[in-house]
Amino acid sequence: YVLPLLLAPPAIFGLVSGQFHYLATAAILAVLRWRESRPVLAGLILGLLTIKPQIGLFFPILLLATRSWRVILVASLTALAVAGLTALIWGVDVWLAYLNQGVANQSLVLSDPKNISELYMATPFINARSAGLAIGGAAVVQAVASLLAVALVVMTFWRRPPADNLRANAIFLACATFGTPYMMSYDTLPLVAGMLLLMPADPVGRLLTLMAWGLQLLQFAFGLFHLPGPALVPIAIALYLVKQPASSTWVDQRNWPTGRTQESA
């Protein structure tokens, strides 16, 4: 599991571009795993993840659906503390610069996909732009995808599956990937980790796992020719997993060579 994850295209790209995606992936998996057993620690980690909001955008939906009030409270307080401490050290201007320049730069990346995002963002919005849709049309496509992501997360977590349920967590990671218009290739590493941990046994599941692993390569290849398509991969993964039995749990690393897992109670 570890070697395929370290060699995944989003991992390599993030490493080359100087991102902290390994740490972010570990943090996301930790929040998913500890949201029940260690809610305070999970909340602290989630609060720190607000420095990269797009990768944790769907956590509030999950936490509301599971009624994880302690995690929500701690995460909110942590995020406020980070914002306050940042303003105290560097001044309020750093936040004004983010709002005036950082958000504007992100909007520019989305509005002109041929600049960089067409090669590195496998999102419904960018794929729709590659298909020739105007910004308004692409926004509609993304809105539909985002609503689907919200519905799948709520449907999956409303019954409060165990925090070690691999299937539920992989659904969340897939929805978090296609539910936002801004998701760089290295930000898809949590989805790769979730699918490798789950490791479906059937051919369709294995193919989708392979496609998740190579999603960055698919987006780069399709983007070179201004073609849509790769954004359908995380959508297909989420819809596939929704139909699967809900008994898969986090892999017991002691049994990893045999592929056995611990079953949910």
mmCIF file of C-alpha atoms in Angstrom:
data_model
loop_
_atom_site.group_PDB
_atom_site.id
_atom_site.type_symbol
_atom_site.label_atom_id
_atom_site.label_comp_id
_atom_site.label_asym_id
_atom_site.label_seq_id
_atom_site.Cartn_x
_atom_site.Cartn_y
_atom_site.Cartn_z
ATOM 1 C CA TYR A 1 0.000 0.000 0.000
ATOM 2 C CA VAL A 2 2.696 2.529 0.966
ATOM 3 C CA LEU A 3 4.885 2.125 -2.123
ATOM 4 C CA PRO A 4 2.039 2.515 -4.671
ATOM 5 C CA LEU A 5 0.876 5.585 -2.753
ATOM 6 C CA LEU A 6 4.343 7.167 -2.720
ATOM 7 C CA LEU A 7 4.739 6.479 -6.443
ATOM 8 C CA ALA A 8 1.289 7.719 -7.435
ATOM 9 C CA PRO A 9 1.362 10.543 -10.033
ATOM 10 C CA PRO A 10 -0.248 13.118 -7.681
ATOM 11 C CA ALA A 11 2.352 12.255 -5.040
ATOM 12 C CA ILE A 12 5.231 12.726 -7.479
ATOM 13 C CA PHE A 13 3.808 15.933 -8.911
ATOM 14 C CA GLY A 14 3.234 17.368 -5.455
ATOM 15 C CA LEU A 15 6.755 16.463 -4.407
ATOM 16 C CA VAL A 16 8.277 18.125 -7.467
ATOM 17 C CA SER A 17 6.174 21.262 -6.993
ATOM 18 C CA GLY A 18 7.053 21.560 -3.304
ATOM 19 C CA GLN A 19 3.606 20.870 -1.826
ATOM 20 C CA PHE A 20 2.839 19.446 1.630
ATOM 21 C CA HIS A 21 0.364 16.935 0.187
ATOM 22 C CA TYR A 22 1.793 13.963 2.112
ATOM 23 C CA LEU A 23 1.089 15.754 5.385
ATOM 24 C CA ALA A 24 -2.322 16.930 4.174
ATOM 25 C CA THR A 25 -3.273 13.395 3.122
ATOM 26 C CA ALA A 26 -2.203 12.001 6.494
ATOM 27 C CA ALA A 27 -4.220 14.723 8.231
ATOM 28 C CA ILE A 28 -7.376 13.967 6.220
ATOM 29 C CA LEU A 29 -7.123 10.238 6.888
ATOM 30 C CA ALA A 30 -6.501 10.942 10.578
ATOM 31 C CA VAL A 31 -9.639 13.087 10.852
ATOM 32 C CA LEU A 32 -11.701 10.365 9.187
ATOM 33 C CA ARG A 33 -10.272 7.676 11.462
ATOM 34 C CA TRP A 34 -10.319 9.615 14.741
ATOM 35 C CA ARG A 35 -13.581 11.580 14.434
ATOM 36 C CA GLU A 36 -15.233 9.168 16.907
ATOM 37 C CA SER A 37 -12.436 7.861 19.119
ATOM 38 C CA ARG A 38 -10.413 11.101 19.405
ATOM 39 C CA PRO A 39 -12.786 13.960 18.522
ATOM 40 C CA VAL A 40 -10.646 16.691 20.096
ATOM 41 C CA LEU A 41 -7.534 15.638 18.196
ATOM 42 C CA ALA A 42 -9.553 15.210 14.999
ATOM 43 C CA GLY A 43 -10.976 18.700 15.457
ATOM 44 C CA LEU A 44 -7.543 20.219 16.012
ATOM 45 C CA ILE A 45 -6.206 18.614 12.849
ATOM 46 C CA LEU A 46 -9.242 19.659 10.834
ATOM 47 C CA GLY A 47 -8.920 23.220 12.092
ATOM 48 C CA LEU A 48 -5.343 23.324 10.842
ATOM 49 C CA LEU A 49 -6.476 22.012 7.439
ATOM 50 C CA THR A 50 -8.305 25.297 6.852
ATOM 51 C CA ILE A 51 -5.000 26.632 5.521
ATOM 52 C CA LYS A 52 -5.828 24.557 2.411
ATOM 53 C CA PRO A 53 -9.615 24.790 2.354
ATOM 54 C CA GLN A 54 -10.433 22.973 -0.890
ATOM 55 C CA ILE A 55 -9.234 19.588 0.402
ATOM 56 C CA GLY A 56 -11.425 19.781 3.506
ATOM 57 C CA LEU A 57 -14.422 21.521 1.986
ATOM 58 C CA PHE A 58 -16.817 18.604 2.536
ATOM 59 C CA PHE A 59 -15.850 17.819 6.123
ATOM 60 C CA PRO A 60 -18.531 20.121 7.599
ATOM 61 C CA ILE A 61 -21.187 18.155 5.676
ATOM 62 C CA LEU A 62 -19.840 14.838 6.973
ATOM 63 C CA LEU A 63 -19.611 16.108 10.547
ATOM 64 C CA LEU A 64 -23.120 17.555 10.494
ATOM 65 C CA ALA A 65 -24.500 14.318 9.057
ATOM 66 C CA THR A 66 -22.801 12.253 11.788
ATOM 67 C CA ARG A 67 -23.664 14.807 14.485
ATOM 68 C CA SER A 68 -20.002 15.078 15.481
ATOM 69 C CA TRP A 69 -20.506 18.213 17.542
ATOM 70 C CA ARG A 70 -17.237 18.026 19.494
ATOM 71 C CA VAL A 71 -15.200 17.777 16.317
ATOM 72 C CA ILE A 72 -17.103 20.722 14.833
ATOM 73 C CA LEU A 73 -16.564 22.848 17.956
ATOM 74 C CA VAL A 74 -12.845 22.109 18.264
ATOM 75 C CA ALA A 75 -12.245 22.556 14.528
ATOM 76 C CA SER A 76 -14.047 25.908 14.538
ATOM 77 C CA LEU A 77 -12.099 27.172 17.544
ATOM 78 C CA THR A 78 -8.825 25.966 16.026
ATOM 79 C CA ALA A 79 -9.543 27.686 12.703
ATOM 80 C CA LEU A 80 -10.372 30.922 14.514
ATOM 81 C CA ALA A 81 -7.183 30.609 16.570
ATOM 82 C CA VAL A 82 -5.095 30.095 13.432
ATOM 83 C CA ALA A 83 -6.683 33.127 11.776
ATOM 84 C CA GLY A 84 -6.220 35.262 14.892
ATOM 85 C CA LEU A 85 -2.628 34.173 15.488
ATOM 86 C CA THR A 86 -1.768 34.811 11.847
ATOM 87 C CA ALA A 87 -3.221 38.320 12.034
ATOM 88 C CA LEU A 88 -1.426 38.941 15.331
ATOM 89 C CA ILE A 89 1.978 37.956 13.931
ATOM 90 C CA TRP A 90 1.777 39.312 10.380
ATOM 91 C CA GLY A 91 -1.074 41.788 10.656
ATOM 92 C CA VAL A 92 -4.565 41.862 9.200
ATOM 93 C CA ASP A 93 -3.110 42.846 5.820
ATOM 94 C CA VAL A 94 -2.083 39.246 5.177
ATOM 95 C CA TRP A 95 -5.768 38.231 5.110
ATOM 96 C CA LEU A 96 -6.696 41.227 2.992
ATOM 97 C CA ALA A 97 -3.962 40.217 0.550
ATOM 98 C CA TYR A 98 -5.381 36.723 0.388
ATOM 99 C CA LEU A 99 -8.881 38.011 -0.318
ATOM 100 C CA ASN A 100 -7.758 40.615 -2.851
ATOM 101 C CA GLN A 101 -4.970 38.680 -4.571
ATOM 102 C CA GLY A 102 -5.134 35.002 -3.646
ATOM 103 C CA VAL A 103 -8.818 34.540 -4.437
ATOM 104 C CA ALA A 104 -8.425 36.620 -7.600
ATOM 105 C CA ASN A 105 -5.548 34.402 -8.720
ATOM 106 C CA GLN A 106 -7.619 31.256 -8.123
ATOM 107 C CA SER A 107 -10.465 32.781 -10.132
ATOM 108 C CA LEU A 108 -8.042 33.507 -12.962
ATOM 109 C CA VAL A 109 -6.870 29.893 -12.973
ATOM 110 C CA LEU A 110 -10.487 28.720 -13.276
ATOM 111 C CA SER A 111 -11.503 31.304 -15.879
ATOM 112 C CA ASP A 112 -8.586 30.474 -18.179
ATOM 113 C CA PRO A 113 -8.140 26.675 -17.991
ATOM 114 C CA LYS A 114 -5.603 26.625 -20.835
ATOM 115 C CA ASN A 115 -3.246 28.536 -18.544
ATOM 116 C CA ILE A 116 -2.551 25.608 -16.188
ATOM 117 C CA SER A 117 -5.692 24.034 -14.778
ATOM 118 C CA GLU A 118 -6.660 22.118 -17.913
ATOM 119 C CA LEU A 119 -3.620 19.904 -17.435
ATOM 120 C CA TYR A 120 -3.799 19.515 -13.666
ATOM 121 C CA MET A 121 -7.415 19.813 -12.502
ATOM 122 C CA ALA A 122 -9.734 16.861 -13.079
ATOM 123 C CA THR A 123 -12.836 18.714 -11.893
ATOM 124 C CA PRO A 124 -16.247 18.915 -13.589
ATOM 125 C CA PHE A 125 -15.843 22.681 -14.034
ATOM 126 C CA ILE A 126 -12.504 22.424 -15.818
ATOM 127 C CA ASN A 127 -13.611 19.438 -17.901
ATOM 128 C CA ALA A 128 -16.707 21.373 -18.952
ATOM 129 C CA ARG A 129 -14.510 24.290 -19.973
ATOM 130 C CA SER A 130 -12.349 21.875 -21.985
ATOM 131 C CA ALA A 131 -15.516 20.751 -23.760
ATOM 132 C CA GLY A 132 -16.055 24.325 -24.906
ATOM 133 C CA LEU A 133 -18.646 25.509 -22.390
ATOM 134 C CA ALA A 134 -18.592 29.107 -21.258
ATOM 135 C CA ILE A 135 -17.940 29.926 -17.614
ATOM 136 C CA GLY A 136 -21.669 30.054 -16.880
ATOM 137 C CA GLY A 137 -22.347 26.665 -18.430
ATOM 138 C CA ALA A 138 -19.351 25.111 -16.688
ATOM 139 C CA ALA A 139 -20.577 26.557 -13.388
ATOM 140 C CA VAL A 140 -23.923 24.814 -13.900
ATOM 141 C CA VAL A 141 -22.164 21.506 -14.562
ATOM 142 C CA GLN A 142 -20.093 21.962 -11.413
ATOM 143 C CA ALA A 143 -23.152 22.907 -9.382
ATOM 144 C CA VAL A 144 -24.904 19.681 -10.410
ATOM 145 C CA ALA A 145 -21.797 17.665 -9.526
ATOM 146 C CA SER A 146 -21.459 19.458 -6.188
ATOM 147 C CA LEU A 147 -25.092 18.792 -5.297
ATOM 148 C CA LEU A 148 -24.574 15.117 -6.159
ATOM 149 C CA ALA A 149 -21.496 15.052 -3.919
ATOM 150 C CA VAL A 150 -23.404 16.622 -1.028
ATOM 151 C CA ALA A 151 -26.288 14.173 -1.461
ATOM 152 C CA LEU A 152 -23.976 11.137 -1.502
ATOM 153 C CA VAL A 153 -22.066 12.294 1.581
ATOM 154 C CA VAL A 154 -25.278 12.941 3.523
ATOM 155 C CA MET A 155 -26.820 9.655 2.389
ATOM 156 C CA THR A 156 -23.677 7.732 3.356
ATOM 157 C CA PHE A 157 -22.996 9.325 6.725
ATOM 158 C CA TRP A 158 -26.495 10.069 8.026
ATOM 159 C CA ARG A 159 -26.643 6.542 9.431
ATOM 160 C CA ARG A 160 -23.323 7.215 11.192
ATOM 161 C CA PRO A 161 -21.130 4.409 9.823
ATOM 162 C CA PRO A 162 -18.120 3.486 12.008
ATOM 163 C CA ALA A 163 -15.133 5.767 11.565
ATOM 164 C CA ASP A 164 -13.101 2.790 10.345
ATOM 165 C CA ASN A 165 -15.524 2.020 7.511
ATOM 166 C CA LEU A 166 -13.358 2.061 4.393
ATOM 167 C CA ARG A 167 -16.233 2.177 1.957
ATOM 168 C CA ALA A 168 -17.861 5.219 3.580
ATOM 169 C CA ASN A 169 -14.556 7.065 3.859
ATOM 170 C CA ALA A 170 -13.680 6.347 0.228
ATOM 171 C CA ILE A 171 -17.082 7.703 -0.840
ATOM 172 C CA PHE A 172 -16.326 10.870 1.087
ATOM 173 C CA LEU A 173 -12.890 11.229 -0.539
ATOM 174 C CA ALA A 174 -14.344 10.710 -4.017
ATOM 175 C CA CYS A 175 -17.099 13.266 -3.401
ATOM 176 C CA ALA A 176 -14.598 15.764 -1.998
ATOM 177 C CA THR A 177 -12.597 15.369 -5.213
ATOM 178 C CA PHE A 178 -15.350 16.090 -7.742
ATOM 179 C CA GLY A 179 -17.486 18.337 -5.535
ATOM 180 C CA THR A 180 -15.233 21.379 -5.906
ATOM 181 C CA PRO A 181 -14.154 23.276 -9.040
ATOM 182 C CA TYR A 182 -10.635 23.909 -7.706
ATOM 183 C CA MET A 183 -8.688 20.723 -7.019
ATOM 184 C CA MET A 184 -5.080 20.430 -8.160
ATOM 185 C CA SER A 185 -3.728 17.009 -9.074
ATOM 186 C CA TYR A 186 -1.679 16.605 -5.896
ATOM 187 C CA ASP A 187 -4.845 17.272 -3.876
ATOM 188 C CA THR A 188 -6.280 13.977 -5.182
ATOM 189 C CA LEU A 189 -3.752 11.955 -3.181
ATOM 190 C CA PRO A 190 -6.258 11.301 -0.335
ATOM 191 C CA LEU A 191 -8.585 9.622 -2.850
ATOM 192 C CA VAL A 192 -5.724 7.421 -4.037
ATOM 193 C CA ALA A 193 -4.966 6.500 -0.421
ATOM 194 C CA GLY A 194 -8.608 5.717 0.293
ATOM 195 C CA MET A 195 -8.956 3.430 -2.720
ATOM 196 C CA LEU A 196 -5.665 1.651 -2.010
ATOM 197 C CA LEU A 197 -6.761 1.030 1.567
ATOM 198 C CA LEU A 198 -10.118 -0.269 0.400
ATOM 199 C CA MET A 199 -8.638 -2.258 -2.508
ATOM 200 C CA PRO A 200 -11.863 -3.660 -4.029
ATOM 201 C CA ALA A 201 -11.645 -7.304 -5.043
ATOM 202 C CA ASP A 202 -13.876 -7.191 -8.123
ATOM 203 C CA PRO A 203 -12.538 -6.199 -11.588
ATOM 204 C CA VAL A 204 -14.559 -2.981 -11.772
ATOM 205 C CA GLY A 205 -13.323 -1.866 -8.370
ATOM 206 C CA ARG A 206 -9.715 -2.680 -9.246
ATOM 207 C CA LEU A 207 -10.036 -0.746 -12.514
ATOM 208 C CA LEU A 208 -11.462 2.277 -10.705
ATOM 209 C CA THR A 209 -8.639 2.073 -8.152
ATOM 210 C CA LEU A 210 -6.109 2.069 -10.991
ATOM 211 C CA MET A 211 -7.873 5.019 -12.622
ATOM 212 C CA ALA A 212 -7.841 6.931 -9.332
ATOM 213 C CA TRP A 213 -4.116 6.220 -9.054
ATOM 214 C CA GLY A 214 -3.513 7.499 -12.591
ATOM 215 C CA LEU A 215 -6.074 10.328 -12.556
ATOM 216 C CA GLN A 216 -3.364 12.980 -12.944
ATOM 217 C CA LEU A 217 -1.938 11.206 -15.995
ATOM 218 C CA LEU A 218 -5.404 10.970 -17.527
ATOM 219 C CA GLN A 219 -6.084 14.652 -16.944
ATOM 220 C CA PHE A 220 -2.715 15.656 -18.389
ATOM 221 C CA ALA A 221 -3.248 13.530 -21.508
ATOM 222 C CA PHE A 222 -6.827 14.689 -22.052
ATOM 223 C CA GLY A 223 -5.904 18.292 -21.257
ATOM 224 C CA LEU A 224 -3.223 18.362 -23.939
ATOM 225 C CA PHE A 225 -5.966 17.828 -26.520
ATOM 226 C CA HIS A 226 -8.557 19.983 -24.691
ATOM 227 C CA LEU A 227 -10.805 16.987 -24.056
ATOM 228 C CA PRO A 228 -13.123 16.360 -21.070
ATOM 229 C CA GLY A 229 -13.499 13.038 -19.319
ATOM 230 C CA PRO A 230 -11.200 12.446 -16.309
ATOM 231 C CA ALA A 231 -13.586 14.255 -13.936
ATOM 232 C CA LEU A 232 -15.964 11.334 -14.419
ATOM 233 C CA VAL A 233 -13.522 9.004 -12.610
ATOM 234 C CA PRO A 234 -14.194 10.171 -9.010
ATOM 235 C CA ILE A 235 -17.909 10.392 -9.824
ATOM 236 C CA ALA A 236 -17.868 6.802 -11.073
ATOM 237 C CA ILE A 237 -15.951 5.737 -7.952
ATOM 238 C CA ALA A 238 -18.509 7.328 -5.630
ATOM 239 C CA LEU A 239 -21.491 5.812 -7.462
ATOM 240 C CA TYR A 240 -19.783 2.404 -7.584
ATOM 241 C CA LEU A 241 -19.029 2.444 -3.853
ATOM 242 C CA VAL A 242 -22.558 3.504 -2.905
ATOM 243 C CA LYS A 243 -23.791 0.186 -4.294
ATOM 244 C CA GLN A 244 -21.204 -1.907 -2.453
ATOM 245 C CA PRO A 245 -21.694 -3.696 0.915
ATOM 246 C CA ALA A 246 -20.985 -1.486 3.900
ATOM 247 C CA SER A 247 -18.786 -3.963 5.791
ATOM 248 C CA SER A 248 -15.316 -2.905 4.603
ATOM 249 C CA THR A 249 -13.127 -1.376 7.298
ATOM 250 C CA TRP A 250 -9.694 0.152 7.578
ATOM 251 C CA VAL A 251 -6.989 -2.333 6.720
ATOM 252 C CA ASP A 252 -5.158 -4.010 9.589
ATOM 253 C CA GLN A 253 -1.575 -3.407 8.504
ATOM 254 C CA ARG A 254 -0.453 -6.640 10.204
ATOM 255 C CA ASN A 255 -2.621 -8.547 7.736
ATOM 256 C CA TRP A 256 -1.844 -6.366 4.708
ATOM 257 C CA PRO A 257 0.107 -9.029 2.739
ATOM 258 C CA THR A 258 -2.957 -11.302 2.765
ATOM 259 C CA GLY A 259 -5.371 -8.451 2.008
ATOM 260 C CA ARG A 260 -7.535 -9.306 5.051
ATOM 261 C CA THR A 261 -9.430 -6.564 6.864
ATOM 262 C CA GLN A 262 -11.036 -6.105 10.221
ATOM 263 C CA GLU A 263 -14.819 -6.291 10.000
ATOM 264 C CA SER A 264 -17.081 -3.657 11.475
ATOM 265 C CA ALA A 265 -18.949 -4.559 14.607
#
